[in-house]
């Protein structure tokens, strides 16, 4: 059951209300093009503390600060390499988070005590309007992790958010509805503290996209060895049911594959994405659907190829390790 206020008609008035709630130290869950986020004032330690409580997340995990444009970068980050500016110009607003050296404004309760900060300009119009409005009344920005309980699948709709966090939110907190997330998997996280960019978490923006747009090589490993990010945990993003790679038909088990692949006899087809992009968009909602139907097993045939396919495979592999 949810205690929070729910808004599915995100008019300018709703956006003003939501920004005011953030200013007053409350939480606002909002849509982004990747997954839904659980937002708080990035300069309010009490509000940020509530994010950790509501998520049940360890407090040393850093949060992404969501800003309205590249112009806000040097407020939160310093010593920004040129390639990071080029990445921002090429892919923001969009599904990409940059890890940069932090300024004094970015405090320990955001970074988990690390000297770096994650920054992102989302492209979802409700997210952007909310960040802009909040920046204009606060001299701050919105810290937001994905709006799920720690270790669970990220939400891609406002109903998912209610399911995950409803009972933990207060009557002052808000949930904004913006339909289904169009990308459906979390942003690509790129460490920009070294001489070359390094992908920490794969996503819709791929190594190939970065290298072809920027003409600069992504290095394989993490520049900063002490860096902490939840994508680095082996077990993550897992539904309750067991996720396996399809080998042979299992009676009554859930099934996910591209639409060109027929449903094996006796299996429960949960989604039939026509493209790799649609596969990414439907992945997490399919995990949830398997749990809603109380299935014990979800067998998956991942798409083949490079780029976004690698990100999808990574999510499925992690889910297959269980909770
Ligand atoms: O698509 C997304 O990125 C979504 C939407 C809401 O923007 N957000 C999201 O946040 O996925 P979260 O907290 O669930 O995952 C962000 C990841 C975490 O694994 C966190 O550890 C990592 O980003 N992160 C944040 N700041 C970092 C930093 N300074 N250094 C390394 N990793 C960082
Ligand atoms: Mg998350």
Short mmCIF file of N, CA, C and O in Angstrom, two decimals, residues 153 184-185 237 239 241-250 252-291 293 295 297-304 309 311-317 319-320:
data_model
loop_
_atom_site.label_atom_id
_atom_site.label_comp_id
_atom_site.label_asym_id
_atom_site.label_seq_id
_atom_site.Cartn_x
_atom_site.Cartn_y
_atom_site.Cartn_z
N UNK A 153 15.01 -5.51 -8.84
CA UNK A 153 14.96 -5.04 -10.23
C UNK A 153 14.52 -3.57 -10.27
O UNK A 153 13.60 -3.17 -9.56
N UNK A 184 14.56 1.53 -20.51
CA UNK A 184 14.24 0.34 -19.71
C UNK A 184 15.39 -0.29 -18.95
O UNK A 184 15.15 -1.16 -18.12
N UNK A 185 16.63 0.09 -19.24
CA UNK A 185 17.76 -0.35 -18.41
C UNK A 185 18.53 0.90 -17.97
O UNK A 185 18.41 1.95 -18.61
N UNK A 237 19.88 -7.00 -9.48
CA UNK A 237 18.80 -6.94 -10.47
C UNK A 237 17.98 -8.23 -10.54
O UNK A 237 17.44 -8.54 -11.58
N UNK A 239 15.01 -10.94 -10.01
CA UNK A 239 13.65 -11.17 -9.55
C UNK A 239 13.63 -12.33 -8.54
O UNK A 239 14.66 -12.93 -8.27
N UNK A 241 11.98 -15.18 -8.95
CA UNK A 241 12.07 -16.45 -9.67
C UNK A 241 13.51 -16.68 -10.15
O UNK A 241 14.31 -15.77 -10.18
N UNK A 242 13.81 -17.93 -10.49
CA UNK A 242 15.15 -18.25 -10.98
C UNK A 242 15.23 -17.92 -12.47
O UNK A 242 14.40 -18.37 -13.25
N UNK A 243 16.23 -17.10 -12.83
CA UNK A 243 16.42 -16.75 -14.24
C UNK A 243 17.51 -17.66 -14.80
O UNK A 243 18.59 -17.78 -14.24
N UNK A 244 17.19 -18.34 -15.91
CA UNK A 244 18.18 -19.24 -16.52
C UNK A 244 18.24 -18.97 -18.02
O UNK A 244 17.31 -18.42 -18.60
N UNK A 245 19.36 -19.35 -18.61
CA UNK A 245 19.44 -19.30 -20.07
C UNK A 245 18.74 -20.54 -20.60
O UNK A 245 18.95 -21.65 -20.11
N UNK A 246 17.89 -20.34 -21.61
CA UNK A 246 17.07 -21.44 -22.13
C UNK A 246 17.93 -22.57 -22.69
O UNK A 246 18.85 -22.32 -23.47
N UNK A 247 17.62 -23.80 -22.28
CA UNK A 247 18.29 -24.97 -22.86
C UNK A 247 17.30 -25.93 -23.50
O UNK A 247 17.50 -26.39 -24.60
N UNK A 248 16.21 -26.23 -22.76
CA UNK A 248 15.20 -27.16 -23.26
C UNK A 248 13.86 -26.76 -22.63
O UNK A 248 13.84 -26.05 -21.62
N UNK A 249 12.74 -27.18 -23.23
CA UNK A 249 11.44 -26.75 -22.71
C UNK A 249 11.22 -27.22 -21.26
O UNK A 249 11.58 -28.35 -20.93
N UNK A 250 10.71 -26.32 -20.43
CA UNK A 250 10.35 -26.69 -19.05
C UNK A 250 8.88 -26.33 -18.88
O UNK A 250 8.48 -25.18 -19.09
N UNK A 252 5.55 -25.04 -17.77
CA UNK A 252 5.10 -24.01 -16.83
C UNK A 252 6.11 -22.92 -16.52
O UNK A 252 5.82 -22.01 -15.74
N UNK A 253 7.29 -23.01 -17.12
CA UNK A 253 8.29 -21.96 -16.87
C UNK A 253 8.04 -20.78 -17.80
O UNK A 253 7.51 -20.92 -18.89
N UNK A 254 8.45 -19.59 -17.35
CA UNK A 254 8.33 -18.39 -18.17
C UNK A 254 9.35 -18.41 -19.29
O UNK A 254 10.38 -19.09 -19.21
N UNK A 255 9.04 -17.68 -20.37
CA UNK A 255 9.92 -17.68 -21.54
C UNK A 255 10.02 -16.28 -22.12
O UNK A 255 9.00 -15.59 -22.29
N UNK A 256 11.26 -15.85 -22.38
CA UNK A 256 11.51 -14.55 -23.02
C UNK A 256 12.50 -14.73 -24.16
O UNK A 256 13.58 -15.30 -23.97
N UNK A 257 12.11 -14.27 -25.34
CA UNK A 257 12.98 -14.34 -26.51
C UNK A 257 12.47 -13.34 -27.55
O UNK A 257 11.34 -12.84 -27.42
N UNK A 258 13.28 -13.05 -28.54
CA UNK A 258 12.83 -12.20 -29.66
C UNK A 258 11.62 -12.84 -30.33
O UNK A 258 11.46 -14.07 -30.32
N UNK A 259 10.80 -12.02 -30.96
CA UNK A 259 9.53 -12.52 -31.51
C UNK A 259 9.70 -13.53 -32.65
O UNK A 259 8.78 -14.29 -32.93
N UNK A 260 10.89 -13.55 -33.28
CA UNK A 260 11.12 -14.52 -34.36
C UNK A 260 11.30 -15.94 -33.81
O UNK A 260 11.26 -16.91 -34.57
N UNK A 261 11.49 -16.06 -32.50
CA UNK A 261 11.70 -17.37 -31.90
C UNK A 261 10.37 -17.88 -31.33
O UNK A 261 9.70 -17.18 -30.58
N UNK A 262 10.01 -19.09 -31.73
CA UNK A 262 8.73 -19.66 -31.28
C UNK A 262 8.78 -20.08 -29.83
O UNK A 262 9.83 -20.44 -29.31
N UNK A 263 7.63 -20.05 -29.18
CA UNK A 263 7.54 -20.46 -27.78
C UNK A 263 7.67 -21.99 -27.70
O UNK A 263 6.91 -22.71 -28.34
N UNK A 264 8.62 -22.48 -26.92
CA UNK A 264 8.75 -23.95 -26.78
C UNK A 264 7.50 -24.52 -26.11
O UNK A 264 6.85 -23.82 -25.31
N UNK A 265 7.14 -25.77 -26.43
CA UNK A 265 5.91 -26.36 -25.90
C UNK A 265 5.86 -26.32 -24.37
O UNK A 265 6.86 -26.61 -23.72
N UNK A 266 4.70 -25.94 -23.85
CA UNK A 266 4.49 -25.98 -22.40
C UNK A 266 4.99 -24.77 -21.65
O UNK A 266 4.76 -24.63 -20.45
N UNK A 267 5.69 -23.85 -22.36
CA UNK A 267 6.26 -22.70 -21.65
C UNK A 267 5.35 -21.49 -21.73
O UNK A 267 4.52 -21.37 -22.63
N UNK A 268 5.50 -20.56 -20.77
CA UNK A 268 4.64 -19.38 -20.67
C UNK A 268 5.37 -18.18 -21.27
O UNK A 268 6.32 -17.66 -20.69
N UNK A 269 4.91 -17.78 -22.45
CA UNK A 269 5.56 -16.64 -23.13
C UNK A 269 5.23 -15.35 -22.38
O UNK A 269 4.06 -15.01 -22.20
N UNK A 270 6.25 -14.60 -21.95
CA UNK A 270 5.99 -13.37 -21.21
C UNK A 270 6.20 -12.11 -22.04
O UNK A 270 5.63 -11.06 -21.74
N UNK A 271 7.04 -12.21 -23.07
CA UNK A 271 7.23 -11.05 -23.95
C UNK A 271 7.83 -11.51 -25.27
O UNK A 271 8.52 -12.53 -25.32
N UNK A 272 7.54 -10.75 -26.33
CA UNK A 272 8.05 -11.07 -27.67
C UNK A 272 8.62 -9.82 -28.33
O UNK A 272 8.09 -9.33 -29.32
N UNK A 273 9.71 -9.28 -27.79
CA UNK A 273 10.27 -8.06 -28.38
C UNK A 273 10.70 -8.28 -29.83
O UNK A 273 11.21 -9.35 -30.17
N UNK A 274 10.45 -7.26 -30.67
CA UNK A 274 10.77 -7.38 -32.09
C UNK A 274 12.20 -6.92 -32.38
O UNK A 274 12.78 -7.31 -33.39
N UNK A 275 12.74 -6.07 -31.52
CA UNK A 275 14.08 -5.53 -31.75
C UNK A 275 14.89 -5.63 -30.47
O UNK A 275 14.34 -5.88 -29.39
N UNK A 276 16.19 -5.38 -30.60
CA UNK A 276 17.06 -5.37 -29.43
C UNK A 276 16.66 -4.24 -28.47
O UNK A 276 16.65 -4.40 -27.24
N UNK A 277 16.31 -3.09 -29.04
CA UNK A 277 15.88 -1.96 -28.20
C UNK A 277 14.64 -2.32 -27.41
O UNK A 277 14.52 -2.01 -26.22
N UNK A 278 13.70 -2.99 -28.09
CA UNK A 278 12.48 -3.38 -27.38
C UNK A 278 12.79 -4.45 -26.33
O UNK A 278 12.17 -4.49 -25.26
N UNK A 279 13.76 -5.27 -26.62
CA UNK A 279 14.18 -6.30 -25.66
C UNK A 279 14.64 -5.64 -24.36
O UNK A 279 14.24 -6.02 -23.26
N UNK A 280 15.49 -4.59 -24.50
CA UNK A 280 15.97 -3.86 -23.32
C UNK A 280 14.80 -3.23 -22.58
O UNK A 280 14.70 -3.29 -21.35
N UNK A 281 13.88 -2.64 -23.34
CA UNK A 281 12.75 -1.92 -22.75
C UNK A 281 11.87 -2.87 -21.93
O UNK A 281 11.30 -2.48 -20.92
N UNK A 282 11.72 -4.11 -22.40
CA UNK A 282 10.78 -5.04 -21.76
C UNK A 282 11.43 -5.96 -20.73
O UNK A 282 10.75 -6.68 -20.02
N UNK A 283 12.78 -5.93 -20.65
CA UNK A 283 13.49 -6.91 -19.82
C UNK A 283 13.03 -6.89 -18.36
O UNK A 283 12.61 -7.92 -17.81
N UNK A 284 13.09 -5.74 -17.72
CA UNK A 284 12.77 -5.69 -16.29
C UNK A 284 11.28 -5.93 -16.03
O UNK A 284 10.92 -6.54 -15.03
N UNK A 285 10.43 -5.44 -16.93
CA UNK A 285 9.00 -5.68 -16.71
C UNK A 285 8.68 -7.17 -16.90
O UNK A 285 7.75 -7.69 -16.27
N UNK A 286 9.48 -7.85 -17.71
CA UNK A 286 9.30 -9.30 -17.87
C UNK A 286 9.73 -10.03 -16.59
O UNK A 286 9.06 -10.98 -16.15
N UNK A 287 10.83 -9.59 -15.99
CA UNK A 287 11.24 -10.16 -14.70
C UNK A 287 10.09 -10.02 -13.68
O UNK A 287 9.75 -10.94 -12.96
N UNK A 288 9.51 -8.81 -13.66
CA UNK A 288 8.42 -8.57 -12.70
C UNK A 288 7.19 -9.43 -13.03
O UNK A 288 6.54 -9.95 -12.14
N UNK A 289 6.90 -9.54 -14.33
CA UNK A 289 5.73 -10.32 -14.74
C UNK A 289 5.87 -11.77 -14.29
O UNK A 289 4.90 -12.40 -13.86
N UNK A 290 7.09 -12.31 -14.37
CA UNK A 290 7.32 -13.70 -13.94
C UNK A 290 6.99 -13.84 -12.46
O UNK A 290 6.37 -14.82 -12.04
N UNK A 291 7.39 -12.85 -11.67
CA UNK A 291 7.09 -12.90 -10.23
C UNK A 291 5.60 -12.71 -9.96
O UNK A 291 5.03 -13.37 -9.10
N UNK A 293 3.24 -13.69 -11.72
CA UNK A 293 2.56 -14.94 -12.05
C UNK A 293 3.03 -16.10 -11.19
O UNK A 293 2.67 -17.25 -11.44
N UNK A 295 5.84 -17.59 -11.10
CA UNK A 295 6.58 -18.63 -11.80
C UNK A 295 7.87 -18.93 -11.03
O UNK A 295 8.44 -18.04 -10.38
N UNK A 297 10.58 -20.37 -12.55
CA UNK A 297 11.70 -20.25 -13.48
C UNK A 297 11.33 -19.33 -14.64
O UNK A 297 10.20 -19.38 -15.15
N UNK A 298 12.28 -18.49 -15.02
CA UNK A 298 12.15 -17.73 -16.26
C UNK A 298 13.34 -18.09 -17.14
O UNK A 298 14.49 -17.84 -16.78
N UNK A 299 13.06 -18.72 -18.27
CA UNK A 299 14.13 -19.12 -19.20
C UNK A 299 14.21 -18.08 -20.32
O UNK A 299 13.19 -17.69 -20.89
N UNK A 300 15.42 -17.66 -20.61
CA UNK A 300 15.63 -16.52 -21.49
C UNK A 300 16.54 -16.89 -22.65
O UNK A 300 17.56 -17.55 -22.45
N UNK A 301 16.17 -16.48 -23.85
CA UNK A 301 17.12 -16.53 -24.97
C UNK A 301 17.51 -15.09 -25.26
O UNK A 301 16.70 -14.32 -25.78
N UNK A 302 18.74 -14.71 -24.91
CA UNK A 302 19.14 -13.32 -25.14
C UNK A 302 19.38 -13.07 -26.62
O UNK A 302 19.64 -14.01 -27.37
N UNK A 303 19.28 -11.81 -27.06
CA UNK A 303 19.60 -11.50 -28.46
C UNK A 303 21.09 -11.69 -28.69
O UNK A 303 21.87 -11.77 -27.74
N UNK A 304 21.49 -11.78 -29.96
CA UNK A 304 22.91 -11.93 -30.27
C UNK A 304 23.43 -10.68 -30.94
O UNK A 304 22.68 -9.97 -31.61
N UNK A 309 23.29 -5.27 -26.98
CA UNK A 309 23.14 -6.69 -26.66
C UNK A 309 24.04 -7.08 -25.48
O UNK A 309 23.63 -7.84 -24.59
N UNK A 311 24.96 -5.19 -23.02
CA UNK A 311 24.34 -4.67 -21.79
C UNK A 311 23.19 -5.57 -21.35
O UNK A 311 23.06 -5.91 -20.17
N UNK A 312 22.36 -5.99 -22.31
CA UNK A 312 21.23 -6.86 -22.00
C UNK A 312 21.73 -8.17 -21.40
O UNK A 312 21.23 -8.65 -20.38
N UNK A 313 22.76 -8.74 -22.04
CA UNK A 313 23.32 -10.01 -21.56
C UNK A 313 23.86 -9.89 -20.14
O UNK A 313 23.71 -10.80 -19.33
N UNK A 314 24.50 -8.74 -19.88
CA UNK A 314 25.04 -8.52 -18.54
C UNK A 314 23.92 -8.52 -17.49
O UNK A 314 24.05 -9.12 -16.43
N UNK A 315 22.81 -7.87 -17.83
CA UNK A 315 21.69 -7.82 -16.88
C UNK A 315 21.13 -9.23 -16.65
O UNK A 315 20.79 -9.59 -15.52
N UNK A 316 21.01 -10.00 -17.73
CA UNK A 316 20.44 -11.35 -17.60
C UNK A 316 21.39 -12.23 -16.79
O UNK A 316 20.96 -12.98 -15.91
N UNK A 317 22.69 -12.11 -17.07
CA UNK A 317 23.67 -12.90 -16.32
C UNK A 317 23.60 -12.60 -14.84
O UNK A 317 23.61 -13.50 -14.00
N UNK A 319 21.07 -11.35 -13.20
CA UNK A 319 19.80 -11.86 -12.66
C UNK A 319 19.88 -13.36 -12.45
O UNK A 319 19.30 -13.91 -11.51
N UNK A 320 20.61 -14.06 -13.33
CA UNK A 320 20.68 -15.52 -13.25
C UNK A 320 21.44 -15.99 -12.01
O UNK A 320 21.36 -17.15 -11.63
#
